[in-house]
Amino acid sequence: MENRIQRIFLMPLLTVSTLAFSVLTPSSVAFAADNTANTVKADVERRDVFDDLLDTENVEVGIQGGILSIEDFESSPWISAHLGYHISEHFYVKARYAQAKAGETSFEKLANAAPLLTDAERELTYYGLNIGYNLLPGEIFFSKDTVFNSVFSVELGGGSTEFAGDEQFTVNLTANYRVFLTDWIAWDLSMSDYLFNTEVTGSSKTTHNLNFATGVSFYF
């Protein structure tokens, strides 16, 4: 009776020991080692990652040159200067001063009539203040190894335009694209619309004066 009870308890133990031994046989160990040796490893070249190289200067000074299309008075050379302050990563304010000189109207050319404006009255001067928002920061690739930071922004502001012997309140809408060549200088490209009222042609109307300009900005 005692031998029968011993056989009942010993048989499961012998079965478990046999299975464990078969798992740990040299052939099983060799198979596992072979699989480890054949594991494909990712060949990834590690590279150093640097923080943003742009400094934290908040003051911007810039100059621009371009073309201003003065409604009814042809397109004229445009030159401007601005002083900006970056309030945060997204918002900034910009004060601008600019000059241009109006050409002749179609009426003056076709009718061979007396000039509507004197030379002094054809001088256009603008000064105003804009608030801008950096809408799309990103990068621009000039080549495989040459990459520059960039940002597209929009501006809205107001100011005053002196033209035709009068001074008019002016609304300014601007789209601006900047490419940062270094941490302190950027290339500027902008499209603007200057809206103000005139009565030069006999009736008061709101004019749209489109401007395309490019230049450089310096950060301090």
PDB file of C-alpha atoms in Angstrom, residues 23 155 161 167 206:
ATOM      1  CA  VAL A  23      13.901  22.086 -22.646  1.00  0.00           C
ATOM      2  CA  GLU A 155       0.135  92.334 -39.423  1.00  0.00           C
ATOM      3  CA  THR A 161      -0.423 109.239 -44.795  1.00  0.00           C
ATOM      4  CA  GLU A 167      -3.127 114.032 -44.140  1.00  0.00           C
ATOM      5  CA  THR A 206     -11.077 104.910 -50.384  1.00  0.00           C
TER       6      THR A 206
END
